[in-house]
CSV table of C-alpha atoms in Angstrom, one decimal:
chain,number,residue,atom,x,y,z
A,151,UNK,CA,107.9,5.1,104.6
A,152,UNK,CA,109.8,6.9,107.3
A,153,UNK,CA,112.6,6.7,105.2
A,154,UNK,CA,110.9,8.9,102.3
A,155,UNK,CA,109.5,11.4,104.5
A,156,UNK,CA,113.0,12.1,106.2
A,157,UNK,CA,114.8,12.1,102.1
A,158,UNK,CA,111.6,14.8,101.3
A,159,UNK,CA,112.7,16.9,105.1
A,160,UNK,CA,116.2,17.5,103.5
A,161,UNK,CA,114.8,18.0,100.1
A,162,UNK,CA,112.8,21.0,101.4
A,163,UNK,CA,115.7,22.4,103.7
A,164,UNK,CA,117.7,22.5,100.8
A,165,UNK,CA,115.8,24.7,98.9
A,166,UNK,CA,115.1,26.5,101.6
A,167,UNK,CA,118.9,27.0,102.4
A,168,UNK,CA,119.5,27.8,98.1
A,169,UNK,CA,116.8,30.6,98.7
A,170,UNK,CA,118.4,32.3,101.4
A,171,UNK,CA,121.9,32.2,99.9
A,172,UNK,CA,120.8,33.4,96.7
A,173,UNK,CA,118.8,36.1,98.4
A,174,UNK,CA,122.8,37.1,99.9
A,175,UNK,CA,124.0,37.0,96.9
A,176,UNK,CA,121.7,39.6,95.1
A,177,UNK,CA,122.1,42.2,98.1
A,178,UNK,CA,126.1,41.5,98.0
A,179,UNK,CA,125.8,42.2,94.2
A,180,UNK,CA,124.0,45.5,94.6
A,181,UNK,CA,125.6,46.9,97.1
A,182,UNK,CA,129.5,46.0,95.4
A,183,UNK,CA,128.6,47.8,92.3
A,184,UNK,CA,127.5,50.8,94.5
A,185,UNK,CA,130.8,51.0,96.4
A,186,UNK,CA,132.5,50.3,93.5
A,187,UNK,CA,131.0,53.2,91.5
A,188,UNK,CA,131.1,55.6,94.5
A,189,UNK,CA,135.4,54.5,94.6
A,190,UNK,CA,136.1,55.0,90.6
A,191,UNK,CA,133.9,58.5,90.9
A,192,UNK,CA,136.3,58.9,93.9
A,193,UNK,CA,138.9,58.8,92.3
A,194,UNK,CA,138.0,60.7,89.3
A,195,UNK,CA,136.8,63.5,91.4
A,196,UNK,CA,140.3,64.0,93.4
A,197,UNK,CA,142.0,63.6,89.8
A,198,UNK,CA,139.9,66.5,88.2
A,199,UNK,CA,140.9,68.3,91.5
A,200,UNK,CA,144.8,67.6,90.9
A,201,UNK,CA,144.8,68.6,87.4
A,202,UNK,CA,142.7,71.5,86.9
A,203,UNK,CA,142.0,74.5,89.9
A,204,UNK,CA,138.9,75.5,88.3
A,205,UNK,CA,136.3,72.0,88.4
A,206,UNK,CA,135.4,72.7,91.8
A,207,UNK,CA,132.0,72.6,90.2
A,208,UNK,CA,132.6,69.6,88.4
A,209,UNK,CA,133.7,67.7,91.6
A,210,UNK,CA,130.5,68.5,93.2
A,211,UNK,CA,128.5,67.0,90.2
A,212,UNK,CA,130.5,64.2,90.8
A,213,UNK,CA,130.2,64.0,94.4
A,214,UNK,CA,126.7,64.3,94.2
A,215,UNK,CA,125.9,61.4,91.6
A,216,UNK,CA,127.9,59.3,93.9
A,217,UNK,CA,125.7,59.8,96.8
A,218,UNK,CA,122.3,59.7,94.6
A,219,UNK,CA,123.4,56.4,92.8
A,220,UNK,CA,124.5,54.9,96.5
A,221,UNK,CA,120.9,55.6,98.0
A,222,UNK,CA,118.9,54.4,94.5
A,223,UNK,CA,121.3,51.4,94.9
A,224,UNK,CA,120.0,51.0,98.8
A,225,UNK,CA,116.5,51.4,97.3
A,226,UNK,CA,116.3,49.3,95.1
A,227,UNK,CA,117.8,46.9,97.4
A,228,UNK,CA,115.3,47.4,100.1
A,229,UNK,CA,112.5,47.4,97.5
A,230,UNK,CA,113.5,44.0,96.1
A,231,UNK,CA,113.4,42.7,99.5
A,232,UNK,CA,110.0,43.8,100.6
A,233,UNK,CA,108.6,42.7,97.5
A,234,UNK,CA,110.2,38.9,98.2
A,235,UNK,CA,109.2,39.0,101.8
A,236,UNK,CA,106.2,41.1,102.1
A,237,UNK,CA,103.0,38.7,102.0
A,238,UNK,CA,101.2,42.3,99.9
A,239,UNK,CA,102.2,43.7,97.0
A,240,UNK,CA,104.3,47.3,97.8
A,241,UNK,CA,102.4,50.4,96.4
A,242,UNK,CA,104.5,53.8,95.3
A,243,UNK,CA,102.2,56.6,95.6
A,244,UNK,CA,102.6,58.6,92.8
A,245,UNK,CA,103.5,62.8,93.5
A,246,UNK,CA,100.6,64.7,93.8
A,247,UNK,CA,100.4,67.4,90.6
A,248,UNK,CA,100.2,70.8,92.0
A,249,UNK,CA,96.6,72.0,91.3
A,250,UNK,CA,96.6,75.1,89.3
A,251,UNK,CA,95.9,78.0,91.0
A,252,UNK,CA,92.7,80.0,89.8
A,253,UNK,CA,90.9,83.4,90.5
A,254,UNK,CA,94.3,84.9,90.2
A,255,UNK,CA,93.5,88.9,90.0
A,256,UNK,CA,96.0,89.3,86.4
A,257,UNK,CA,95.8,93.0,87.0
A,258,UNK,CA,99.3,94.8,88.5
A,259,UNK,CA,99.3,98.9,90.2
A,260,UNK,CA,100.9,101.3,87.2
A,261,UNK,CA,104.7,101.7,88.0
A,262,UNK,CA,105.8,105.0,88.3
A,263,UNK,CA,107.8,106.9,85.4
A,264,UNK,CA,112.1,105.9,85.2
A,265,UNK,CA,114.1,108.8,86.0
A,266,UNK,CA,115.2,109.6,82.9
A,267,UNK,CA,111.7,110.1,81.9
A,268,UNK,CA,110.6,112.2,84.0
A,269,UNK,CA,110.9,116.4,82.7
A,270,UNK,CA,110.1,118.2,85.2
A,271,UNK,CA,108.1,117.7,89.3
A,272,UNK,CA,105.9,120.5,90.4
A,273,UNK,CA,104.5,120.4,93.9
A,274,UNK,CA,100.9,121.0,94.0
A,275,UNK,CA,97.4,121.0,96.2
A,276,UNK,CA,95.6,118.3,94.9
A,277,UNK,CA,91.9,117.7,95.0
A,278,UNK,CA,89.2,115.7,93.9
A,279,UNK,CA,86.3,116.2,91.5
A,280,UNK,CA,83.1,114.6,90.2
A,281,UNK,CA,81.2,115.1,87.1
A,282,UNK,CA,77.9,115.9,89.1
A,283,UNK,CA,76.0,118.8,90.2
A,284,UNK,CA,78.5,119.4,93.3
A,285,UNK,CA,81.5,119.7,91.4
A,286,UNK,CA,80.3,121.3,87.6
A,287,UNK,CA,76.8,122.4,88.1
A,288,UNK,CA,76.0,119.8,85.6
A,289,UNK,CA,73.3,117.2,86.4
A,290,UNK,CA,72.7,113.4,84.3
A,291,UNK,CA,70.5,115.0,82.2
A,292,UNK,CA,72.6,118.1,81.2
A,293,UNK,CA,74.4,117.5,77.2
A,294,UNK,CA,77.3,118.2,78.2
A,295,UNK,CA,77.5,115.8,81.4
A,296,UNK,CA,80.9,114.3,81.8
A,297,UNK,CA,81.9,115.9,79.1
A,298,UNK,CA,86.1,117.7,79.9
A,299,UNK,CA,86.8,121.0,78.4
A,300,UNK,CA,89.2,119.5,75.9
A,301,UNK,CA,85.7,117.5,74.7
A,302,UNK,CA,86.8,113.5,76.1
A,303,UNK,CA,84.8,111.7,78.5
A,304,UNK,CA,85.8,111.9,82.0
A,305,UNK,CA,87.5,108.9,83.2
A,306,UNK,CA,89.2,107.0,86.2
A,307,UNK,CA,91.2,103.9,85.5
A,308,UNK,CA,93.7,103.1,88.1
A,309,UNK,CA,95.2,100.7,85.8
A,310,UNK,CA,96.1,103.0,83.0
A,311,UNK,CA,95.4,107.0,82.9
A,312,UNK,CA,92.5,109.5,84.0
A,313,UNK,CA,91.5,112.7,83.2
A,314,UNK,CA,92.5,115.5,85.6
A,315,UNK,CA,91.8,118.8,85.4
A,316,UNK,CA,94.9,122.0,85.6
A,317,UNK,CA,95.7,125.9,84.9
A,318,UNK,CA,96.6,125.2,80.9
A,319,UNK,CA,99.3,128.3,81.8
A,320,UNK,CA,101.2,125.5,83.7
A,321,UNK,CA,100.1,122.1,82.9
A,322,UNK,CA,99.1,122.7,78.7
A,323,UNK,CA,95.6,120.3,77.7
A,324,UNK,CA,97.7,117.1,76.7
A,325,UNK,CA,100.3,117.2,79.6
A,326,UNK,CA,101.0,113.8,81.1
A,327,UNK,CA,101.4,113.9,85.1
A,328,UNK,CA,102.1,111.1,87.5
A,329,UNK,CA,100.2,111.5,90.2
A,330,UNK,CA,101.8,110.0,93.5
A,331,UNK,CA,99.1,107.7,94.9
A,332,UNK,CA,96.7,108.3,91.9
A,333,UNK,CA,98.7,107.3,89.5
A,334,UNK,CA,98.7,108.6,85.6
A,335,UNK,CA,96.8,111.6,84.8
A,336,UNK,CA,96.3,113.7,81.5
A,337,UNK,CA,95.2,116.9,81.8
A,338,UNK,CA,91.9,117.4,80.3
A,339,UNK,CA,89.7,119.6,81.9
A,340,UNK,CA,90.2,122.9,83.5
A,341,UNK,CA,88.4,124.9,86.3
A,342,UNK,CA,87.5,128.5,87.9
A,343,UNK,CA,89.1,127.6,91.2
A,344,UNK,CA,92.0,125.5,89.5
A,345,UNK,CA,94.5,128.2,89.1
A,346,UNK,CA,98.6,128.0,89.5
A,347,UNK,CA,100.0,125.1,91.2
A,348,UNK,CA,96.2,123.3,91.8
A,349,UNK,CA,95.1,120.4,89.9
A,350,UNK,CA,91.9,118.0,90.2
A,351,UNK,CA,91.9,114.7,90.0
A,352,UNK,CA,88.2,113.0,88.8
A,353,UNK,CA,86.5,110.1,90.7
A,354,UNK,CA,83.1,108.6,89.6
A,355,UNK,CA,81.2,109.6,93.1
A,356,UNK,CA,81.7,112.4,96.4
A,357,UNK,CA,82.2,109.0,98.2
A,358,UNK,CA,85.3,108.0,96.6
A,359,UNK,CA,86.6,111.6,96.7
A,360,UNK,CA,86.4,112.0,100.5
A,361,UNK,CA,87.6,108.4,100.7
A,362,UNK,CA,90.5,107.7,98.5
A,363,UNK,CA,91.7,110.8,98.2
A,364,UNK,CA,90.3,114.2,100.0
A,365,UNK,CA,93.3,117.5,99.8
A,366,UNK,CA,96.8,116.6,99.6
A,367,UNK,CA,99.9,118.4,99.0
A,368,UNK,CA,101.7,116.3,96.1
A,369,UNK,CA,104.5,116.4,94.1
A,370,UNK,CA,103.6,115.6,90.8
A,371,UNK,CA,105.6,114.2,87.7
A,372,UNK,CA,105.9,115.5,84.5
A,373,UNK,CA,106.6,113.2,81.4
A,374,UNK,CA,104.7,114.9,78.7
A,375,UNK,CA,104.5,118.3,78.4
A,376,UNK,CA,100.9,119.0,75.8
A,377,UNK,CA,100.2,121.3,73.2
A,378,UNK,CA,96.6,122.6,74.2
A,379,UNK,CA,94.4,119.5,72.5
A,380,UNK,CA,93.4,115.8,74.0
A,381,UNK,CA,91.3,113.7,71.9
A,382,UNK,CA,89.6,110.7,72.6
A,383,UNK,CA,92.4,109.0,70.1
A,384,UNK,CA,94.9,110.0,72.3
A,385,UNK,CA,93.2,108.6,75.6
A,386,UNK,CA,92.5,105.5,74.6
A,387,UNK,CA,95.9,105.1,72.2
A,388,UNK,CA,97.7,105.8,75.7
A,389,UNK,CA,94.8,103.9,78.0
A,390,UNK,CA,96.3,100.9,75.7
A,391,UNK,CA,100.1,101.8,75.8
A,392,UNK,CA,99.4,101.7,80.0
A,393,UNK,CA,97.9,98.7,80.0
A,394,UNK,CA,100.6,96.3,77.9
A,395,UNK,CA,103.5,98.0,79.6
A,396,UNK,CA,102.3,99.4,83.1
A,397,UNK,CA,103.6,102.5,82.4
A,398,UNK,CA,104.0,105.0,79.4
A,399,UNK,CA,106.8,103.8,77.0
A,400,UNK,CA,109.3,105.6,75.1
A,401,UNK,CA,107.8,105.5,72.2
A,402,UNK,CA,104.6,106.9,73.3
A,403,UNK,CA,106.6,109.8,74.3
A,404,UNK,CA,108.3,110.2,71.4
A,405,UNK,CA,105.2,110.4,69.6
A,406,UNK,CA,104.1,114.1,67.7
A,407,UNK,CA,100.7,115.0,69.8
């Protein structure tokens, strides 16, 4: 009986001991074929070096996939290992995926015109009108209430173009003007006291007059000189232009008014 148990003792240290070396063995394994791959890539990458001056890049692809495939060889070394030896299963968190981002304002400030564009600059005292009772004699109730002298709608739209108000001697009904700090402006309107270099740029309310903008000496761009007319076509044929390309194309330009 005490015979047996001793034969079973060795039995069981002997697959123990077969275990272990075969556990050696697998490591030894991995980690030759990741020397050996990092000495033939080695070798390759001082050849390529030797032979032609201009693989520099080449030799640091090289150089790199030696190091990556070293440390996946480690990895996958040390993963084998935990999963003989660790008593719980190993768990890889997967990445996070970035969340996508939302509420996102899509809209962008107009850019100002190119150069090239650009016709003329005048420099001008600027100031701002409403459509109301302080600024046209005309109350809600009046017909022709925020209604321009060339017949459009008065409009601000910081995004595309607003109606502004000139002496047609210098800026024409139809003239395009960028407006530092305002932004694009078509003359539409004229007024008594809006003579020589004065323009007036419209807000909805006296609050946002005396807010954004006040009296300012500007110098103003020209990119369109008018012929005397601005239709409602024209405003929102340009509105659109503004908005697709942030700023008044060429071919807008070019276009017969």
């Amino acid at each position: 009986m005490k015979k047996q148990f001793l034969i079973q003792k060795k039995n069981i240290r002997f697959i123990i001991s077969c275990c272990v070396v075969l556990t050696g063995v697998i490591v030894s394994l991995n980690q030759a074929d990741a020397y050996t791959f990092e000495e033939e890539n080695e070798v390759l990458y001082v050849e390529s070096r030797n032979n032609e001056t201009s693989s520099e890049r080449e030799g640091e692809y090289l150089e790199t996939a030696v190091f990556a495939y070293s440390d996946q060889a480690q990895l996958s070394t040390m993963v084998y290992m935990g999963l003989m030896w660790s008593p719980q299963p190993i768990v890889i968190p997967r990445s996070e995926i970035p969340k996508k981002q939302i509420g996102v304002d899509p809209s962008m400030p107009v850019l100002a015109p190119r150069t090239e564009q650009v016709l003329d600059t005048h420099k001008v005292t600027a100031t701002g009108y409403t459509a109301g009772v302080e600024s046209t004699g005309k109350g809600p109730k009046h017909p022709q209430y925020g209604i321009t002298y060339s017949g459009v709608k008065v409009r601000r739209d910081k995004e595309t173009v607003s109606t502004i108000a000139a002496d047609p001697r210098l800026f024409p009904l139809g003239s395009i003007l960028y407006i530092p700090g305002y932004g694009y402006g078509i003359v539409a309107d004229t007024g008594s006291a809006i003579k020589g270099n004065k323009i007036d740029l419209y807000f909805p309310t006296t609050k946002q007059v005396y807010k954004e903008w006040g009296k300012k000496d500007v110098e103003v761009q020209v990119i369109k000189q008018g012929t005397g007319k601005c239709t409602e076509k024209m405003l929102e044929e340009l509105s659109e232009a503004i908005d697709v390309y942030k700023s008044v194309p060429d071919s807008w330009l070019d276009k017969a008014v």
